[in-house]
PDB file of C-alpha atoms in Angstrom:
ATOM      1  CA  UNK A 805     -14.633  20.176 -83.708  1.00 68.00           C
ATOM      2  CA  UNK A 806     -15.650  22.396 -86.231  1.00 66.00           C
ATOM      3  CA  UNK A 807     -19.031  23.069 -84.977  1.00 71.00           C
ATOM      4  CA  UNK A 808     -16.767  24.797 -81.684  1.00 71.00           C
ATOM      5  CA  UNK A 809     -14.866  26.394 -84.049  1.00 74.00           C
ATOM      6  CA  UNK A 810     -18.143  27.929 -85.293  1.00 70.00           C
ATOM      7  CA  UNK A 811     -19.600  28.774 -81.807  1.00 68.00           C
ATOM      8  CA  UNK A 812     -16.043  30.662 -81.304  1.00 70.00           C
ATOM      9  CA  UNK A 813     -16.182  32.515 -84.474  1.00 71.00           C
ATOM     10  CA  UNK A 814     -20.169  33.526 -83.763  1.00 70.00           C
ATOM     11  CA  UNK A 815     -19.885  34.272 -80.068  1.00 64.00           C
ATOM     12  CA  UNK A 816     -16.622  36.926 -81.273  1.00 67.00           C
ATOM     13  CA  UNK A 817     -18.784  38.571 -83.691  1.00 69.00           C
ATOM     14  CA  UNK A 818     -20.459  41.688 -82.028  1.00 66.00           C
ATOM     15  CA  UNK A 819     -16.892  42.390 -80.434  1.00 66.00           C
ATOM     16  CA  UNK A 820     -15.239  41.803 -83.529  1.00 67.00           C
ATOM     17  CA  UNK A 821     -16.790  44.964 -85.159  1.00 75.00           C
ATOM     18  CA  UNK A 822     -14.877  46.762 -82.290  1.00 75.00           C
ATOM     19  CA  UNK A 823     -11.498  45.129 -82.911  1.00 77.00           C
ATOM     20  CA  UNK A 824     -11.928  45.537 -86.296  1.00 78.00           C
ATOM     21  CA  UNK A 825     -12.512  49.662 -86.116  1.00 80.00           C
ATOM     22  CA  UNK A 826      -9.583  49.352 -83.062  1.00 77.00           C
ATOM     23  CA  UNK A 827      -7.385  47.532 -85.135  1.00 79.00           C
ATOM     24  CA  UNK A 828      -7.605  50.191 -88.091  1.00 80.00           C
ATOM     25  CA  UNK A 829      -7.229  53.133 -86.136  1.00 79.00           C
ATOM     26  CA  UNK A 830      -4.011  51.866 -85.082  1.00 78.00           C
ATOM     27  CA  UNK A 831      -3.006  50.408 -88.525  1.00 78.00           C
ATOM     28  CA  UNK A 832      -3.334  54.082 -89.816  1.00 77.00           C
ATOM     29  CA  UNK A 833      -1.423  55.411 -87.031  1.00 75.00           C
ATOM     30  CA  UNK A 834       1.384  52.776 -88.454  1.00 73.00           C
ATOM     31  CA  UNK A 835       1.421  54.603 -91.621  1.00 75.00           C
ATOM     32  CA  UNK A 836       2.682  58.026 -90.205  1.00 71.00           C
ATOM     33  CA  UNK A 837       5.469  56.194 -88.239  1.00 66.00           C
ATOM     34  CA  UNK A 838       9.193  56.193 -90.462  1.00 59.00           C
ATOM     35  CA  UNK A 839       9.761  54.667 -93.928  1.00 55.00           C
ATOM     36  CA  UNK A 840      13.101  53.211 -92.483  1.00 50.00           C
ATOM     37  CA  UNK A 841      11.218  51.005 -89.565  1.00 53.00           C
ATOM     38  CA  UNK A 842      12.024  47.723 -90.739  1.00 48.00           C
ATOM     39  CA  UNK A 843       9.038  45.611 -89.494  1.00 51.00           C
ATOM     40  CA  UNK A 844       6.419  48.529 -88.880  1.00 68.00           C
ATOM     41  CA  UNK A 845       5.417  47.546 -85.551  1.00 76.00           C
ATOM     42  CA  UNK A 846       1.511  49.364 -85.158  1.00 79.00           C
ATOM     43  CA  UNK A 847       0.734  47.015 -88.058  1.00 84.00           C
ATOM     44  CA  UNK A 848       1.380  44.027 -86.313  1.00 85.00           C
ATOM     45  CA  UNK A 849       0.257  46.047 -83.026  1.00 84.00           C
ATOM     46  CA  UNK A 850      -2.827  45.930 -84.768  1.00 85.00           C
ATOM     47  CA  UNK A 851      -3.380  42.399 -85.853  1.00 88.00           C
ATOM     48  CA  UNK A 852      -2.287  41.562 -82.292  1.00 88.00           C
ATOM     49  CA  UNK A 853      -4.891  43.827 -80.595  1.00 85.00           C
ATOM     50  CA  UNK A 854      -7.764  42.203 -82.769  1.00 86.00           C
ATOM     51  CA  UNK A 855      -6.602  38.436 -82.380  1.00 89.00           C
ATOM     52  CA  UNK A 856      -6.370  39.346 -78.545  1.00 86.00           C
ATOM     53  CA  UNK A 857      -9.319  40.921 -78.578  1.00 83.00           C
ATOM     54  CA  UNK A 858     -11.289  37.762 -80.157  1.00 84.00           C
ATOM     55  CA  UNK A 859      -9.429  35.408 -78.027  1.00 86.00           C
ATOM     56  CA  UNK A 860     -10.310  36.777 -74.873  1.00 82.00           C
ATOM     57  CA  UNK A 861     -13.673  37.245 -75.173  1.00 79.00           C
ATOM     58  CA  UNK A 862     -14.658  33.590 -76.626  1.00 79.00           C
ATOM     59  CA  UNK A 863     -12.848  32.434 -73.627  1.00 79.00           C
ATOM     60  CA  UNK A 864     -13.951  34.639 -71.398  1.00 74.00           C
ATOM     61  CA  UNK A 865     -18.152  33.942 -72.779  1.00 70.00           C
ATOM     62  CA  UNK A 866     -16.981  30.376 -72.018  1.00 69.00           C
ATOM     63  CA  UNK A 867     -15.595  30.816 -68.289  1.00 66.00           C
ATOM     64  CA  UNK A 868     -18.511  33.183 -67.458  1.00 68.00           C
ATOM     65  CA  UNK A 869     -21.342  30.559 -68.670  1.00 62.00           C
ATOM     66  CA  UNK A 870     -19.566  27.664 -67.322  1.00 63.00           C
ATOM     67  CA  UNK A 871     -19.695  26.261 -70.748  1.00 62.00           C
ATOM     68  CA  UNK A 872     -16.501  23.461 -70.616  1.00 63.00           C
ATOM     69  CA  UNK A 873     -18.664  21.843 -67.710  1.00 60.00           C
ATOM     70  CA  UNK A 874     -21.517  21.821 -70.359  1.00 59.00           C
ATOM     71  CA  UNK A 875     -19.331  20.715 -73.349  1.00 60.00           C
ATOM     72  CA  UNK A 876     -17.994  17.844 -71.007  1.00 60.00           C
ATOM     73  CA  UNK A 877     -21.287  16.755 -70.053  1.00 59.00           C
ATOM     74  CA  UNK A 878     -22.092  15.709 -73.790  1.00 58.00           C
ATOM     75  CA  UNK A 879     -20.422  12.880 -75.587  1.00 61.00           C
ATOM     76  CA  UNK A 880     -17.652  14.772 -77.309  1.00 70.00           C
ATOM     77  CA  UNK A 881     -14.468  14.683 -77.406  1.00 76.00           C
ATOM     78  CA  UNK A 882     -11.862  16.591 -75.167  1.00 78.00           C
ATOM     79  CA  UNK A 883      -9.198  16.445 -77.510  1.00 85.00           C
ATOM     80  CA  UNK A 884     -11.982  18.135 -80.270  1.00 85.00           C
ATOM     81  CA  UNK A 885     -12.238  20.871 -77.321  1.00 84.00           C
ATOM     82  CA  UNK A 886      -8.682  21.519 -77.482  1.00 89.00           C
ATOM     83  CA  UNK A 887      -8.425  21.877 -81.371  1.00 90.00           C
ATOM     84  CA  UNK A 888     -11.089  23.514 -81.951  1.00 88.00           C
ATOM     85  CA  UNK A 889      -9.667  26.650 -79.448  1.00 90.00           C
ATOM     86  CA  UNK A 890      -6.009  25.798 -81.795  1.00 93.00           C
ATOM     87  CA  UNK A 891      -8.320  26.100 -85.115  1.00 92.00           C
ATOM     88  CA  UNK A 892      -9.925  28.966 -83.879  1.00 90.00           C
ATOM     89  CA  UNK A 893      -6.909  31.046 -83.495  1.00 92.00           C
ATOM     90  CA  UNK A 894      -5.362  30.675 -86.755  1.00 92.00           C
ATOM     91  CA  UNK A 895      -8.534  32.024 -87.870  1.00 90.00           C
ATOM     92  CA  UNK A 896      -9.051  34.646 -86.169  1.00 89.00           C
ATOM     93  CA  UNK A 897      -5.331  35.639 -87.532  1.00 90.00           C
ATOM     94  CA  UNK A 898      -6.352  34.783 -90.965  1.00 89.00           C
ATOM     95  CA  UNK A 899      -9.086  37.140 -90.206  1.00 87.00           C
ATOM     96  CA  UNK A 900      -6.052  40.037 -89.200  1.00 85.00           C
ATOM     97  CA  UNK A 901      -5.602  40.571 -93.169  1.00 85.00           C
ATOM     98  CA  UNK A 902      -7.806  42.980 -93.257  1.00 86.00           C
ATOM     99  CA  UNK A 903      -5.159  45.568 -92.044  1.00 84.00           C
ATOM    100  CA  UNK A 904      -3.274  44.257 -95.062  1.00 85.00           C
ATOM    101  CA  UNK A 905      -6.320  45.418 -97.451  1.00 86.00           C
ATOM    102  CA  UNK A 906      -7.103  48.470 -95.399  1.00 85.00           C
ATOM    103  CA  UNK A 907      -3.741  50.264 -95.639  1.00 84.00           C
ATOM    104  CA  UNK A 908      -2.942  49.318 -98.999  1.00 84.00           C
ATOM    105  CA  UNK A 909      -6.649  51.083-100.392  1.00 84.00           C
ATOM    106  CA  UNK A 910      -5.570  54.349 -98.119  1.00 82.00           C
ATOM    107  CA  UNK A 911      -1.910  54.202-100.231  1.00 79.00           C
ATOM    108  CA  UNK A 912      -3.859  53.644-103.629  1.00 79.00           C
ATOM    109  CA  UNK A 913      -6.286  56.516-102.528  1.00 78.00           C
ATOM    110  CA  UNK A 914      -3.657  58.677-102.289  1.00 74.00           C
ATOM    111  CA  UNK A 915      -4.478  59.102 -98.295  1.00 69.00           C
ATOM    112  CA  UNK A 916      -1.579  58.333 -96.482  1.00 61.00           C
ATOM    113  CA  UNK A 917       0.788  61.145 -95.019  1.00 60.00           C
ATOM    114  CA  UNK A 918       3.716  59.058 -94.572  1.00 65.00           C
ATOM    115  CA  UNK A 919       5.644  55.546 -93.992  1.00 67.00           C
ATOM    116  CA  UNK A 920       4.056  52.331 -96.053  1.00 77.00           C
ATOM    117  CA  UNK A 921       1.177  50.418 -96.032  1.00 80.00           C
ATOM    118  CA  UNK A 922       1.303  46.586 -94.199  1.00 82.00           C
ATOM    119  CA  UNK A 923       2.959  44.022 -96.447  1.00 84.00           C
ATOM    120  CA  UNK A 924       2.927  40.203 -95.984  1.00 88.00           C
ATOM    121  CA  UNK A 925       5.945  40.750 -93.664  1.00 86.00           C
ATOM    122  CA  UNK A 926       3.786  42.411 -91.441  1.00 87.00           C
ATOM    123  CA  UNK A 927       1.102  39.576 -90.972  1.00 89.00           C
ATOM    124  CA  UNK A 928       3.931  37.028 -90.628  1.00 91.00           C
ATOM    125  CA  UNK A 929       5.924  39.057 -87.955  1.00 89.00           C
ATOM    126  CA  UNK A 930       2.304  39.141 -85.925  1.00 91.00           C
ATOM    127  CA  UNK A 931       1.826  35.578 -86.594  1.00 93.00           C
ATOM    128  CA  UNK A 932       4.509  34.093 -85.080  1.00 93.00           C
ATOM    129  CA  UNK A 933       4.230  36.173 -82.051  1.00 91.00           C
ATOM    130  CA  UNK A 934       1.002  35.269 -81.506  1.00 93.00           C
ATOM    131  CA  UNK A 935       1.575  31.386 -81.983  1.00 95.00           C
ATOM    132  CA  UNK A 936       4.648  31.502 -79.442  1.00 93.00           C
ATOM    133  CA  UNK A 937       2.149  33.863 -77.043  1.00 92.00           C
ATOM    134  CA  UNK A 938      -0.617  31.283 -77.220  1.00 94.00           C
ATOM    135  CA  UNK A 939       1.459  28.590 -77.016  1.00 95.00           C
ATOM    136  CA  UNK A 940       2.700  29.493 -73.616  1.00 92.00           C
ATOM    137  CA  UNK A 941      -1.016  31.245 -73.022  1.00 91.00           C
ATOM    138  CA  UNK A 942      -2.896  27.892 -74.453  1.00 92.00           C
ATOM    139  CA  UNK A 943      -1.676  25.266 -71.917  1.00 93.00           C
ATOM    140  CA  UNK A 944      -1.885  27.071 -68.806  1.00 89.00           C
ATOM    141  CA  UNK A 945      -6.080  27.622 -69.865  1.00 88.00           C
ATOM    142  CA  UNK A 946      -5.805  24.131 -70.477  1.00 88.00           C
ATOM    143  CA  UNK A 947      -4.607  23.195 -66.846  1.00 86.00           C
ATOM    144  CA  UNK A 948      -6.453  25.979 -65.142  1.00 80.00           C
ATOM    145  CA  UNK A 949      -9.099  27.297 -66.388  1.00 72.00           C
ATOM    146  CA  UNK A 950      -9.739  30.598 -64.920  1.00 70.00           C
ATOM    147  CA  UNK A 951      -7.229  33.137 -66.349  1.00 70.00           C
ATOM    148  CA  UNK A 952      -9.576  36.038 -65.810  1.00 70.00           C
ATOM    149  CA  UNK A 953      -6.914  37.991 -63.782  1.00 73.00           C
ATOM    150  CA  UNK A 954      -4.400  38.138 -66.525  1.00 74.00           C
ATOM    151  CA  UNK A 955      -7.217  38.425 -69.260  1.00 71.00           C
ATOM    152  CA  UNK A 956      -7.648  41.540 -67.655  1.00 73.00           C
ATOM    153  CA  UNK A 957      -4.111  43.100 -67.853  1.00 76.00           C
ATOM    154  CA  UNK A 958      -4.177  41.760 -71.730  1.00 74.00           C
ATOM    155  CA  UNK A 959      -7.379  44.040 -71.962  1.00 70.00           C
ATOM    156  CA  UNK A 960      -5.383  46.758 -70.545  1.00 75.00           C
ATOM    157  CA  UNK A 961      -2.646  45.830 -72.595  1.00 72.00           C
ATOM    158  CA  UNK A 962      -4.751  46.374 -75.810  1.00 68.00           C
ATOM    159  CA  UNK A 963      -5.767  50.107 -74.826  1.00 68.00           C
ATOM    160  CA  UNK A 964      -2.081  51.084 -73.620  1.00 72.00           C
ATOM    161  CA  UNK A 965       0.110  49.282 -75.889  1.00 65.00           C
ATOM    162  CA  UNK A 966      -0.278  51.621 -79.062  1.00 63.00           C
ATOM    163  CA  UNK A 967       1.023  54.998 -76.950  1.00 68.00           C
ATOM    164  CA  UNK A 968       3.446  53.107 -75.652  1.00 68.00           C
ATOM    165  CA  UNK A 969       4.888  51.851 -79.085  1.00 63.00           C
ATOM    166  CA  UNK A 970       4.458  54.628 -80.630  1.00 63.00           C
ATOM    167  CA  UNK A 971       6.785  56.912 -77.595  1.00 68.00           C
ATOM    168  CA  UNK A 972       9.761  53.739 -77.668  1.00 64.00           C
ATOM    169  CA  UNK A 973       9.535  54.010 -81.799  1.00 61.00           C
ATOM    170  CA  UNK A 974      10.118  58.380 -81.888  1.00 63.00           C
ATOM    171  CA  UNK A 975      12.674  58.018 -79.542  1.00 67.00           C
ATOM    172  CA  UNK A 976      14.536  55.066 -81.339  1.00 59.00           C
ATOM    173  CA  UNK A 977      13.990  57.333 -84.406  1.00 57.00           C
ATOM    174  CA  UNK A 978      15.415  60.575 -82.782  1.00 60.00           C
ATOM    175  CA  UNK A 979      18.641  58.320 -81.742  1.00 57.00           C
ATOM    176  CA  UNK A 980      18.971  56.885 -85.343  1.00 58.00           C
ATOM    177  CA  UNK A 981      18.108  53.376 -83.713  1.00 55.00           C
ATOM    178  CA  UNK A 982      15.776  52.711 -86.781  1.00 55.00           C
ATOM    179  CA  UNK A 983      18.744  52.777 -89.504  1.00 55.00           C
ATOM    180  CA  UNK A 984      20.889  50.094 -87.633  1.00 54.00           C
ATOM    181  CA  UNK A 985      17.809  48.198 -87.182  1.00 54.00           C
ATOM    182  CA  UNK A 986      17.032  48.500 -91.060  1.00 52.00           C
ATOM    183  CA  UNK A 987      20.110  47.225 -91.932  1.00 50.00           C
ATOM    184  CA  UNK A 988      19.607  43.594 -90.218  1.00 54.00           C
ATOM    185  CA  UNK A 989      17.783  40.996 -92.364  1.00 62.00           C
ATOM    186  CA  UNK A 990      14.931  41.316 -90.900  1.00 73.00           C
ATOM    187  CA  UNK A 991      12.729  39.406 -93.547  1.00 77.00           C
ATOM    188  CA  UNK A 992      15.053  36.906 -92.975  1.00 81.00           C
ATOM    189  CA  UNK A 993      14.726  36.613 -88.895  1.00 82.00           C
ATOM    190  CA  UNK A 994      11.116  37.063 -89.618  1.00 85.00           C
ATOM    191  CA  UNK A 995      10.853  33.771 -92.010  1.00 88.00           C
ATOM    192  CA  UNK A 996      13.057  31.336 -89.270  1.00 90.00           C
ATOM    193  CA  UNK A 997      10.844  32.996 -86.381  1.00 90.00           C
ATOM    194  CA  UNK A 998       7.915  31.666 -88.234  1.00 93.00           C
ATOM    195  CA  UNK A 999       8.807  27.965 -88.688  1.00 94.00           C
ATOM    196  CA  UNK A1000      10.164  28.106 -85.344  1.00 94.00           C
ATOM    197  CA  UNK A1001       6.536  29.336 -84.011  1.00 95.00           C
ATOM    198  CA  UNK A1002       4.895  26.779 -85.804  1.00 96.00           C
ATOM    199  CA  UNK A1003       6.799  24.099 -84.226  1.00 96.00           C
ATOM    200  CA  UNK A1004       6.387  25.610 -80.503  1.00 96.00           C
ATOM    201  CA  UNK A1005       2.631  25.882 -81.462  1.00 96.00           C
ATOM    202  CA  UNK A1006       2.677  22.325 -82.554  1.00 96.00           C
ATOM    203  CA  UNK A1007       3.924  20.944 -79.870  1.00 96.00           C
ATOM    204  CA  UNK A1008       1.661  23.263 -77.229  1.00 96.00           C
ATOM    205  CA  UNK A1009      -1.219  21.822 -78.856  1.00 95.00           C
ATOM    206  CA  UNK A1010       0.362  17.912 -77.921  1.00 95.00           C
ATOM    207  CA  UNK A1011       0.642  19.477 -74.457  1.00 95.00           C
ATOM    208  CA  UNK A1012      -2.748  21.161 -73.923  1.00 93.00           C
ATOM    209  CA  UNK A1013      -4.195  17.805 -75.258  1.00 92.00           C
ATOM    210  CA  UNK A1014      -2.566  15.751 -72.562  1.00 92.00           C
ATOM    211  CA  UNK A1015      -3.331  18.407 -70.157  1.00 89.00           C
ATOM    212  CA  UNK A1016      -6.565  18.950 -70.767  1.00 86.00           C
ATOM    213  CA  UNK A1017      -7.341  14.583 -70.651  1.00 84.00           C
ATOM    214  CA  UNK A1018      -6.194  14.651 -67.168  1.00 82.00           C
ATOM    215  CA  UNK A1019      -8.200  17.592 -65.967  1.00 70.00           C
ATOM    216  CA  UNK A1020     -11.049  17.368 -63.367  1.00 66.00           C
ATOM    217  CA  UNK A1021     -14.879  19.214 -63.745  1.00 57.00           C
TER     218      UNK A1021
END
């Protein structure tokens, strides 16, 4: 398994150095958006974007060089197939720090204009959306296959997703959305959303494995 987690992790590389650059530039848009923003959402726009950016094309490598048919040819393990794409994920996400590190050096530089740097909060609000995504995601690639059709609206996703964000959050601003939403526990909704991700993921993992046993090449 952790040999495929290493083919992953290698094959991501070259794009990686994209996400990574992709995944700052919208981190320090995050820091110009309102103090009051509870959960500042380009920062975990950002960890998104590079996850989804890593995901898709590992997968995609895969799909285009047929390389399940190869991996089932050899004497390993399915359910190793399926764990190692589970691993893979949560490393990539570990991985997603970085936007942590990045706009805390701007703040201690002196750099930033406005708003805060990414806290912990941050990578745990990103987290759990991206477990209950993939868990959904994870299970249907398992059954399928071929997702290349809606890989390519997440790729479009990625480019128009920061404007987007960015127009919904100045207009919630100029309506003084922002202060209700700062005064809901949102640390607090952001800690049960976790452990309930974890379990969904859990469990999708259980399914994929079942689903990918019974699947023909």
């Amino acid at each position: 398994m952790f040999n495929l987690v290493k083919k992953d992790l290698k094959l991501s590389t070259k794009i990686n150095i994209f996400a990574v650059v992709y995944a700052m530039f919208i981190s320090a848009m995050g820091m110009n958006l309102p103090v009051d923003l509870p959960v500042n959402i380009m920062y975990i726009l950002g960890i998104i974007n590079f996850v989804f950016v890593s995901v898709i094309y590992s997968i995609g490598y895969d799909d285009k060089n047929k390389s399940e048919v190869v991996l089932n040819s050899f004497p390993i393990d399915r359910v190793d197939i399926v764990r190692g794409k589970y691993v893979t994920l949560i490393i990539f996400i570990l991985i997603s720090v970085f936007t942590l590190l990045f706009t805390n050096a701007i703040e201690a530089l002196g750099l930033k204009s406005a708003g805060r740097p990414a806290d912990i909060w941050d990578i745990v609000a990103a987290m759990s959306l991206l477990l209950v995504f993939y868990s959904i995601y994870y299970p249907l690639y398992f059954k399928l296959g071929d997702l290349r059709m809606f890989n390519s609206i997440l790729w479009m996703l990625v480019f128009v997703g920061p404007t987007i964000l960015g127009k919904i959050g100045r207009k919630l601003e100029s309506k003084g959305l922002l202060k209700g939403m700062a005064s809901l526990n949102i640390r607090q909704i952001t800690l049960f959303a976790f452990i309930f991700s974890i379990l969904i993921y859990y469990i999708s993992l259980q399914i994929s494995k079942k689903l990918y046993m019974t699947r023909e090449f």
